[in-house]
XYZ file of C-alpha atoms in Angstrom:
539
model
C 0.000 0.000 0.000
C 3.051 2.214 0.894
C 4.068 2.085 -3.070
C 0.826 3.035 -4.322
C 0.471 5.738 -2.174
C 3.942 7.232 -3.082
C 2.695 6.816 -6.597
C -0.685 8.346 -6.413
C 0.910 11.650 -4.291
C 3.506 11.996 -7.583
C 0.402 13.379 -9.757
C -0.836 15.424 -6.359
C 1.955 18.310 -5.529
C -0.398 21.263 -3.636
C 1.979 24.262 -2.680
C 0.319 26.775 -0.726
C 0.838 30.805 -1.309
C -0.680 33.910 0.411
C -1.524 35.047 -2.975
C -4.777 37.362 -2.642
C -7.531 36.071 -4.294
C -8.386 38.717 -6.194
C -9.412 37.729 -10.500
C -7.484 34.296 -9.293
C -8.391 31.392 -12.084
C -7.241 27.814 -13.007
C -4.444 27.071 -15.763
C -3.714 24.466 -16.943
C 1.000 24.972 -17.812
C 2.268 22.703 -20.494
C 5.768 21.491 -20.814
C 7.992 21.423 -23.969
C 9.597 18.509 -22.519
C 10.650 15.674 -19.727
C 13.671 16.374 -20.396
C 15.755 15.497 -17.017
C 13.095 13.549 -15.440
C 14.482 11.187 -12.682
C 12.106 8.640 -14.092
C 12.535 6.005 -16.777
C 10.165 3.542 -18.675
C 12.561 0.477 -17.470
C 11.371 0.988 -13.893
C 7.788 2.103 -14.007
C 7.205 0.393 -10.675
C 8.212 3.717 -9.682
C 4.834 5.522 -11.172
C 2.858 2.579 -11.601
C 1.351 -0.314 -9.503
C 2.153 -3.660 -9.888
C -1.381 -3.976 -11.026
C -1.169 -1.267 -13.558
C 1.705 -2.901 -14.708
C 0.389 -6.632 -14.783
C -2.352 -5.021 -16.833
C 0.166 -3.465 -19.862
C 1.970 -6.634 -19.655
C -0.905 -8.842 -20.309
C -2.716 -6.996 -22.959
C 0.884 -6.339 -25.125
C 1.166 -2.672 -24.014
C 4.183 -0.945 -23.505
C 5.386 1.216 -21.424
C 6.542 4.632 -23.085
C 7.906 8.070 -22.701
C 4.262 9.496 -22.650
C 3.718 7.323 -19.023
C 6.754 9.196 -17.499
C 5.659 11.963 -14.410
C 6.537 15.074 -15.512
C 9.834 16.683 -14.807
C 9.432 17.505 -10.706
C 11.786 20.349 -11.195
C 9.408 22.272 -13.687
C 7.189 22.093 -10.856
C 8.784 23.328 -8.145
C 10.461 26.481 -10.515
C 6.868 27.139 -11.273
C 5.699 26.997 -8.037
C 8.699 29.529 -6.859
C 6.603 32.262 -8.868
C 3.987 32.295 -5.819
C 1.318 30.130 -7.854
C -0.504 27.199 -6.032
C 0.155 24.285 -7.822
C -1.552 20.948 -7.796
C -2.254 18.251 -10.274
C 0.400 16.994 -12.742
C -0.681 14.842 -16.059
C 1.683 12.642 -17.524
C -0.063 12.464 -20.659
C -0.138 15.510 -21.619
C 3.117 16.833 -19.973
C 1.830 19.559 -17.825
C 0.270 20.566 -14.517
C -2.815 22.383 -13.011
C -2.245 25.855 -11.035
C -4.483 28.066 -9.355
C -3.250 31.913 -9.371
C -3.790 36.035 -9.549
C -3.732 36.504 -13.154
C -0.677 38.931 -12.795
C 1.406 35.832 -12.405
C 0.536 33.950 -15.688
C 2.807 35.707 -17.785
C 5.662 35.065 -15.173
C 4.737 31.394 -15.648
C 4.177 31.350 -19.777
C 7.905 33.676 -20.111
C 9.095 29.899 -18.218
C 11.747 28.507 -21.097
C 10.301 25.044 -20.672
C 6.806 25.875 -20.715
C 5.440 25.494 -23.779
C 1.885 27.371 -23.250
C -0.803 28.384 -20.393
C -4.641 27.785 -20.584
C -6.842 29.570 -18.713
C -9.276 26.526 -17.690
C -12.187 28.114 -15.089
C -12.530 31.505 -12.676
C -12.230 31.718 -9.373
C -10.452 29.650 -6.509
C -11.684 26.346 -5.924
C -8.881 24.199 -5.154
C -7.508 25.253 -1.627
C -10.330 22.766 0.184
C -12.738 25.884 0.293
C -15.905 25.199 -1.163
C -18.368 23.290 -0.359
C -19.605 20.742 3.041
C -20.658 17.544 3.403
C -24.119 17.673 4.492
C -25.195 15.202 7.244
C -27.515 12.409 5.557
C -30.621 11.341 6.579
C -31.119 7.660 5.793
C -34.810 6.370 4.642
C -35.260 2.931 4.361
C -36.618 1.474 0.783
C -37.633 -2.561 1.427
C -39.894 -3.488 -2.238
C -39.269 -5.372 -4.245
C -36.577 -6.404 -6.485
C -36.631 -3.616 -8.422
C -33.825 -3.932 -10.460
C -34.741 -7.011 -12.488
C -36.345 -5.082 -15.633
C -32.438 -3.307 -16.070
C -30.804 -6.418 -15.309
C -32.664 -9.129 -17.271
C -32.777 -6.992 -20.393
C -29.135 -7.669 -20.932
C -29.138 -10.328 -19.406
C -27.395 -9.975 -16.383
C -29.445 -12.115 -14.187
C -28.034 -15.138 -16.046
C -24.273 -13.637 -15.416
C -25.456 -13.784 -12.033
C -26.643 -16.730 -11.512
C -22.626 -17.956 -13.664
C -21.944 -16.511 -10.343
C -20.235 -13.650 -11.935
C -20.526 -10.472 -9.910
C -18.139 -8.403 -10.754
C -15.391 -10.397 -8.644
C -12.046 -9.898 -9.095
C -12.500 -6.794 -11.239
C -11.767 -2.992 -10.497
C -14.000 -0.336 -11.556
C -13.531 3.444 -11.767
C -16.356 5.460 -11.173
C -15.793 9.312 -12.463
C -19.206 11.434 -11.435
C -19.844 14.493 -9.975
C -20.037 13.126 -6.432
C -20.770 10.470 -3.948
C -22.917 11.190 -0.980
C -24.188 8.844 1.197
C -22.274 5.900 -0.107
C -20.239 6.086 3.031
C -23.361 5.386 5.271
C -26.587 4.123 3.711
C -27.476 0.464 3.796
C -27.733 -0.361 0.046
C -23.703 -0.274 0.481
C -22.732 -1.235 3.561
C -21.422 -4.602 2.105
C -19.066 -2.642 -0.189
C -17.827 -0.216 2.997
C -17.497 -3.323 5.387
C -15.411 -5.424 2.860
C -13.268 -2.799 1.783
C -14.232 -2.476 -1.348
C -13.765 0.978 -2.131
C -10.260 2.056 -2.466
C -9.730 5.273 -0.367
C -6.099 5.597 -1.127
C -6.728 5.838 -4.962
C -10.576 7.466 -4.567
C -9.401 11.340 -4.819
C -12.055 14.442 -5.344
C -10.119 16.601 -8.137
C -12.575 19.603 -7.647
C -11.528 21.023 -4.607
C -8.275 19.182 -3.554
C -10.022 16.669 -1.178
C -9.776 12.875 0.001
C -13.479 12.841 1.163
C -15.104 11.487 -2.315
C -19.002 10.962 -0.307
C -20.642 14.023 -0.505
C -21.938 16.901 -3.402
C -24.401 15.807 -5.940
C -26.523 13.048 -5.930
C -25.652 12.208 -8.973
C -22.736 10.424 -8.907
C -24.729 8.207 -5.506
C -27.371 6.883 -8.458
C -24.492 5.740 -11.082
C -23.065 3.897 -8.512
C -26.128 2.085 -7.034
C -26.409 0.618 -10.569
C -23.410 -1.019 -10.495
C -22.418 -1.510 -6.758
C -25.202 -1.083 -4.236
C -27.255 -3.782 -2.904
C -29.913 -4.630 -1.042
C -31.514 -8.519 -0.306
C -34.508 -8.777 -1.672
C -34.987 -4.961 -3.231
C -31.917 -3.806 -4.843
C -29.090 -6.004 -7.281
C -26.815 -3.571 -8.721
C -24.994 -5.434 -11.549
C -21.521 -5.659 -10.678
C -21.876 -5.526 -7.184
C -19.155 -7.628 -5.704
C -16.555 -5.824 -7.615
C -13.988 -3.253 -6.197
C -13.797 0.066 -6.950
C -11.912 3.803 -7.137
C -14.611 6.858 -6.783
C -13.417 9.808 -8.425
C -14.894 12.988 -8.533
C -14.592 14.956 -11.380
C -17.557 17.218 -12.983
C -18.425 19.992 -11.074
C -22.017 19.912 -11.010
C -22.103 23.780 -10.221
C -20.660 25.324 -12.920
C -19.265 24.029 -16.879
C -15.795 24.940 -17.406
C -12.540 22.883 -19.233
C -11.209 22.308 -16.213
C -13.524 19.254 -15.382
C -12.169 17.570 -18.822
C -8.926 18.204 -17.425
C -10.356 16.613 -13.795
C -11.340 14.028 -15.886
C -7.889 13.532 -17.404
C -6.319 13.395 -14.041
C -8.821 10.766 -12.806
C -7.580 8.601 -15.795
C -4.561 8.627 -14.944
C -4.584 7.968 -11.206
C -7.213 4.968 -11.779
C -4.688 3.763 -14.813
C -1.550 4.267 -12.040
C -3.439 2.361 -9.212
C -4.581 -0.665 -12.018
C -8.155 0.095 -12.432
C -9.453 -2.369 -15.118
C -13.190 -0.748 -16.153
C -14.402 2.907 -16.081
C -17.634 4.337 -16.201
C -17.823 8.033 -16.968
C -21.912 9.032 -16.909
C -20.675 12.687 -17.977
C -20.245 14.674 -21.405
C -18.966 17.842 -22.064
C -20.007 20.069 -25.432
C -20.679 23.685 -24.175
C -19.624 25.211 -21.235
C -20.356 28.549 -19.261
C -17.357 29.798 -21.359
C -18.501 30.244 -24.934
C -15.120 30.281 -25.923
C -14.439 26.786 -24.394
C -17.479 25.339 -26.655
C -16.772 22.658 -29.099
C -18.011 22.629 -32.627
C -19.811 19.462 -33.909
C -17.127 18.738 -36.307
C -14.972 17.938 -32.941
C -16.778 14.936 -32.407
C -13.874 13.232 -34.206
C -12.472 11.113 -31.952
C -9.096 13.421 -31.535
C -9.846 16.850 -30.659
C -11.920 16.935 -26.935
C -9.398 17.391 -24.217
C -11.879 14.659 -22.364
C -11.924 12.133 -25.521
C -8.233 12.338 -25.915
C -7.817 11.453 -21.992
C -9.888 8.124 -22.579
C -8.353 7.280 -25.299
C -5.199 7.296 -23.841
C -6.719 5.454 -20.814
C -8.188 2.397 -23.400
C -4.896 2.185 -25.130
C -3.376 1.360 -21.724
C -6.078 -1.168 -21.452
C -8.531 -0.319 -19.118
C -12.243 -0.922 -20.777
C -14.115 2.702 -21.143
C -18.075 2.872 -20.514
C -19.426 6.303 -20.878
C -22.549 8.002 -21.618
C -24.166 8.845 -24.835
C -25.126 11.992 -23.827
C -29.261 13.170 -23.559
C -28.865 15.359 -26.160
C -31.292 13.679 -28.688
C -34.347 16.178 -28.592
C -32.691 19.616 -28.519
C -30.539 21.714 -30.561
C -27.299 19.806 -30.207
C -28.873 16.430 -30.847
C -25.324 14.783 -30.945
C -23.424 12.358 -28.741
C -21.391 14.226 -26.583
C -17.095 14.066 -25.720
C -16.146 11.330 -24.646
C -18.341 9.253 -26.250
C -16.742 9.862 -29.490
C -14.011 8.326 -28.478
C -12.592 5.260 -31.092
C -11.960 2.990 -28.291
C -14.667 4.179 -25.796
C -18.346 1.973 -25.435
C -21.029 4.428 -25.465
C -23.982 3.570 -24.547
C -27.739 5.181 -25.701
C -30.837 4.820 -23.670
C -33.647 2.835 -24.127
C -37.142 2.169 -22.289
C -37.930 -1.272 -21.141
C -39.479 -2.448 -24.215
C -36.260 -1.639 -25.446
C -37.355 1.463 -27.893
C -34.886 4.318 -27.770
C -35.137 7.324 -25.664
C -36.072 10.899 -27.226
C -33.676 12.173 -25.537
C -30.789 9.814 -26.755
C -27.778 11.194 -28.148
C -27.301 10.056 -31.785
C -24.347 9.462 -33.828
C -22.226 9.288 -36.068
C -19.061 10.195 -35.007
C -17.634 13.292 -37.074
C -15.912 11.011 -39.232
C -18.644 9.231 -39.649
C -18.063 6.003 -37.203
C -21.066 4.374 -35.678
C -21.798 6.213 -32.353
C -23.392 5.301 -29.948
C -22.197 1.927 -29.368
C -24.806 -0.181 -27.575
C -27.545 0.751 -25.946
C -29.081 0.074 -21.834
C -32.640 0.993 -20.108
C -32.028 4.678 -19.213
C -35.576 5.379 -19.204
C -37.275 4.285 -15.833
C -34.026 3.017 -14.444
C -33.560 1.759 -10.699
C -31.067 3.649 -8.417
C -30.497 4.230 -4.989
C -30.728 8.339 -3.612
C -28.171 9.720 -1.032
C -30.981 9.421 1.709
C -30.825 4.788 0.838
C -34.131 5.480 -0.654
C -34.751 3.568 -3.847
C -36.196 5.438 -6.830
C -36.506 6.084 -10.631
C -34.031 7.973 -12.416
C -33.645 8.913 -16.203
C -30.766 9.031 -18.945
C -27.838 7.677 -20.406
C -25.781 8.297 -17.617
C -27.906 5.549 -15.561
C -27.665 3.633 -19.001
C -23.884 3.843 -18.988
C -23.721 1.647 -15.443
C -25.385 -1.187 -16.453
C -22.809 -1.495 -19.415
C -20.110 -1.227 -17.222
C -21.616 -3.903 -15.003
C -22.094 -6.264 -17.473
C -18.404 -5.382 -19.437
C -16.981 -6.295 -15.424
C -18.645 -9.853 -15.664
C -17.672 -10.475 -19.220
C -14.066 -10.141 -18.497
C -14.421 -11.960 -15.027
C -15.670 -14.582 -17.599
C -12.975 -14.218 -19.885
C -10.152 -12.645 -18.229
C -7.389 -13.293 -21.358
C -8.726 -11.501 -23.403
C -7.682 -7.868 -23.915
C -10.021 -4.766 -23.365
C -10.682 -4.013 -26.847
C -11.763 -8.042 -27.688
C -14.119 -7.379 -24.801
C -15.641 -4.404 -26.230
C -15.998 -5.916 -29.683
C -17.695 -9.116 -28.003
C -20.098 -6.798 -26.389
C -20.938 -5.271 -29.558
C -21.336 -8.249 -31.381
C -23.371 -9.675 -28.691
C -26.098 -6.980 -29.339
C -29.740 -6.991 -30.805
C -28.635 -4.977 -33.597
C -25.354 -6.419 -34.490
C -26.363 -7.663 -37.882
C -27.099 -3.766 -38.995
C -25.490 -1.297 -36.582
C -27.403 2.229 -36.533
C -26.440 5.994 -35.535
C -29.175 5.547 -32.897
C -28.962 2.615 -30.680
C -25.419 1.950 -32.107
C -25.034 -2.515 -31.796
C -28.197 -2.373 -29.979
C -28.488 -3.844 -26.514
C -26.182 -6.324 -25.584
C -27.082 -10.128 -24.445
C -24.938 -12.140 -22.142
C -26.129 -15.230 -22.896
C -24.642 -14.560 -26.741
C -21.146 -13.881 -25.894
C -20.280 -17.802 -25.108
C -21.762 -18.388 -28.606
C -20.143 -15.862 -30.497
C -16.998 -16.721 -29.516
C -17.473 -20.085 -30.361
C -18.381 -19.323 -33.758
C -14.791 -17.070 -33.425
C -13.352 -20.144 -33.002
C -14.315 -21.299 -36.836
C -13.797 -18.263 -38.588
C -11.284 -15.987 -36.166
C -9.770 -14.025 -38.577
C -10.886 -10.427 -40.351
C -9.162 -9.301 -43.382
C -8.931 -6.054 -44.820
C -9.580 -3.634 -47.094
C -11.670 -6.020 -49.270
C -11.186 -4.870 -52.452
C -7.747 -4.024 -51.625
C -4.641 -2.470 -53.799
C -1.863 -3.633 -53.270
C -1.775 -5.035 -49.769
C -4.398 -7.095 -47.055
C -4.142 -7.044 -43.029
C -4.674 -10.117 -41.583
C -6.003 -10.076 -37.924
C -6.968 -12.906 -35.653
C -9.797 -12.173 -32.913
C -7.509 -12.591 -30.170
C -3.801 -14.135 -30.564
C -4.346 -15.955 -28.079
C -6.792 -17.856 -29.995
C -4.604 -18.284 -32.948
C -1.007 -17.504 -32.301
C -0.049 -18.541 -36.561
C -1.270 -19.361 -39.916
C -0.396 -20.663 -42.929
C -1.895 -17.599 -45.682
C -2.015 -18.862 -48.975
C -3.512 -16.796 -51.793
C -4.841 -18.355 -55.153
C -6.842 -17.048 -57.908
C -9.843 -18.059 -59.135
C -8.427 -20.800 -61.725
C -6.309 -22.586 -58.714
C -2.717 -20.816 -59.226
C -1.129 -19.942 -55.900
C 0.395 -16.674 -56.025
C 1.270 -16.050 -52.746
C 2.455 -18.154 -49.495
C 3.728 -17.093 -46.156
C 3.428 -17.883 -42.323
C 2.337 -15.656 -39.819
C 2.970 -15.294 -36.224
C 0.916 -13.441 -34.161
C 1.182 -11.905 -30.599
C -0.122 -9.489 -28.294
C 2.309 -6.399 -29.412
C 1.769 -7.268 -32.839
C -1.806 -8.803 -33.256
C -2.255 -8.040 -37.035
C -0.104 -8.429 -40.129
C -0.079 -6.655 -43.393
C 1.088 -8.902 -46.045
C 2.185 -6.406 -49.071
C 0.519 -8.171 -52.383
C 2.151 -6.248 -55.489
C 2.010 -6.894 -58.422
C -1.051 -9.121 -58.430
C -4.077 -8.577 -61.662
C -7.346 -7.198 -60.754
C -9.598 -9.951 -60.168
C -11.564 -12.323 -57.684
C -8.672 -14.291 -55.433
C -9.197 -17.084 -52.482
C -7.180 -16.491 -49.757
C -7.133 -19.963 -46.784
C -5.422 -18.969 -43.865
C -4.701 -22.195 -41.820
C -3.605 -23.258 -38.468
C -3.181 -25.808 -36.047
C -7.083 -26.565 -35.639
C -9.298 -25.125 -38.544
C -8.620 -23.390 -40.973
C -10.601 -20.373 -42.798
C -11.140 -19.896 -46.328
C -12.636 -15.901 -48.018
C -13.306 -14.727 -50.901
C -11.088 -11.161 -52.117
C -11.373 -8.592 -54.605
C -8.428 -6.848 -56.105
C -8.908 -3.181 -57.711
């Protein structure tokens, strides 16, 4: 515990001033560099858990130059200007200060900073702010209400596999947790230890106490976590998990992508393996900050590039559509454009889609959402342990995340990304994916089935027609670590023949293919146990 906790307090560096708060904001200071940093990517036990680590090393991932802290000493010559300075980001090379406005230029003139955004007004981050307010409890005892969310995926069945969630880590980044601490529905998860304090941080105001603010963040969590014998079955609710709070519920600025960025990387540092994000950000109080439709590209959002980086480290992403269906933004909102992020759409319990909804595509033009959950009617638990109703995709986005957690307790070799596509494929509109419910709404009972059939045919090939080259990728290498690929054309004449090897840090292969006449080609790929035989074009 002593090694995560030095870890976690390398992205947490507060330095007090007696700066007067007077026009004081939040920047966000961005490094040219690491140049000099006393860390290296040949001991990242010294900024990562083992668990962290474990997970990289499973999936194929390496470690790299973009996982190294930032440079300590352009922290502490920053902070020698008077500024309070707090969170660091490894990914993106800089650090979060809170300052007069006189003192940014001191900062920017820096020759290692690179640039300084102004991220929200005001002072927020010295603990002031806001209380916890004493709770209440009511107690709810109905019934089961939770079995219309639970059985229309499915879940009930990964239940009854006795797959809870056990085993598996979960993030939870919301805008608050109050109550959680002291109300019945999670007791179990407070008495077991379930929720990691050291790692659970509250990036609004500086503070370790994660259960209190909006109720919002109470109701995600009841989906997954909370339960209740006989009343309340949250889907993943034997799991462990990291609360972070990151969305101001008060105000909109960029900061709470930013939040959001440094929540990634503490959960990726202290080895979370899911994350749900119920949150979206497309305008803010800021005009300025707004984003333009055409952002929704998958690269641009300061929040989408943050989970990106996050899945590409391995940990499985479950966010929110977004319930912007029937207004004037209509869209799906950052992150849930995101390439490697499962966003989820809302649906009532007949499973028709929302109004409200976010719809897709992507801005270039990828389906979006992803799959789709009951976000219309859905169970939670309040702040006061009273059960209720509650709307949206952000009470959509839990049960996702709950069922992802007992797919890869199911299947724990397989990599993030194979559990998101098995998810997909697992859904009611898999056959014909739309820009409304995305795959549909995902069925646990098909994911043993699908992969079976994986097992037959495991490989996808592409581009088909192709020029003057084909990739060759197997599901997962670990279900077929090498072929034979042999290409023939369409009167029997091999003109190509070559064996391929695959692995985790290299699980597809482009074969280049020059030379070859347009025309209709058979290309058999076999292995050890099957083999697989398709049908190509060449342009």
């Amino acid at each position: 515990m002593a090694v995560i906790k030095r870890i976690l307090l390398l992205m947490l560096v507060v330095g007090a001033s007696t700066q007067a708060h007077t026009q004081v904001g939040r920047y966000m200071v961005f490094f040219k560099e690491k140049n000099g940093t006393p860390y290296s990517i040949s001991e990242p036990q010294e900024f990562l858990s083992q668990r962290a680590i474990d997970r990289r090393s499973k999936q194929g991932i390496a470690v790299t130059e973009k996982d190294l802290p930032v440079n300590p000493a352009y922290v502490e010559s920053v902070k020698s200007i008077g500024v309070d300075v707090f969170f660091t980001t490894r990914w993106m090379n800089g650090l979060l200060i809170q300052c007069d406005q006189t003192l940014v230029d001191d900062v920017a003139a820096l020759s290692f900073v690179d640039r300084v955004d102004f991220v929200a007004p005001n002072a927020r981050l010295l603990g002031n702010g806001r209380k916890k307010v004493p709770i209440k409890q009511k107690t709810s005892r109905v019934a089961n209400v939770t079995s219309t969310q639970l059985e229309q995926l499915n879940i009930d069945d990964m239940h009854q596999e006795g797959l809870h969630g056990e085993g598996i880590v979960i993030g939870i980044f919301d805008a608050g947790f109050g109550g959680v601490d002291v109300i019945d529905p999670f007791a179990a998860v407070i008495a077991e230890g379930r929720i990691d304090l050291e790692a659970s941080k509250d990036f609004i105001i500086n503070s370790d106490n994660v259960f209190q603010y909006d109720p919002h963040g109470t109701e995600v969590f009841s989906v997954i976590a909370a339960y209740q014998s006989g009343s309340f079955t949250g889907g993943a609710y034997k799991a462990k998990y990291q609360l972070y709070v990151t969305e101001d519920a008060a105000t909109e600025y960029r900061i709470e992508e930013y939040n959001w960025l440094f929540a990634a990387e503490r959960a990726d540092s202290a080895g979370v393996d899911v994350v749900n994000s119920s949150l979206g950000y497309s305008t803010f109080d800021n005009n300025a900050m707004d984003y333009p439709k055409s952002a929704l590209d998958g690269k641009t959002a300061v929040v989408t590039r943050a989970a990106q980086w996050l899945a590409d480290r391995g940990v499985l992403i479950v966010c929110s559509a977004g319930n912007e269906g029937n207004n004037g933004w209509q869209l799906i909102t950052p992150p849930a454009d995101a390439i490697d992020v499962l966003s989820v759409a809302s649906v009532d319990a007949k499973g028709a889609r929302a109004a409200s909804s976010s719809k897709g595509p992507s801005a270039d033009n990828r389906i979006k959402p992803d799959v789709a959950a009951l976000g219309v009617g859905t169970s939670v638990i309040f702040p006061n342990g009273s059960i209720g109703a509650a709307n949206g995709t952000s009470l959509a986005s839990p049960l996702i995340a709950s069922f992802a957690a007992g797919v890869w307790q199911k299947y724990p070799d397989l990599t993030n990304k194979e559990i998101m596509t098995l998810i997909r494929q697992s859904g009611s509109l898999a056959h014909a994916p739309n820009n409304l419910l995305g795959h549909g709404i995902p069925d646990f009972t098909k994911i043993e089935s699908y992969l079976i059939s994986l097992e037959k045919n495991p490989f996808s090939v592409f581009p088909n027609p192709f020029l003057d080259s084909i990739t060759i990728k197997p599901f997962s290498p670990g279900m077929v670590a090498s072929c034979v690929a042999t290409l023939i054309t369409a009167e029997g004449k091999k003109v190509f023949e070559t064996t391929l090897s695959f692995t985790r840090e290299e699980p597809s292969i482009t074969a280049k293919l020059p030379g070859l006449a347009a025309g209709v080609y058979m290309l058999k790929l076999q292995w050890k146990n099957g083999s697989q035989t398709m049908k190509l074009a060449k342009q």
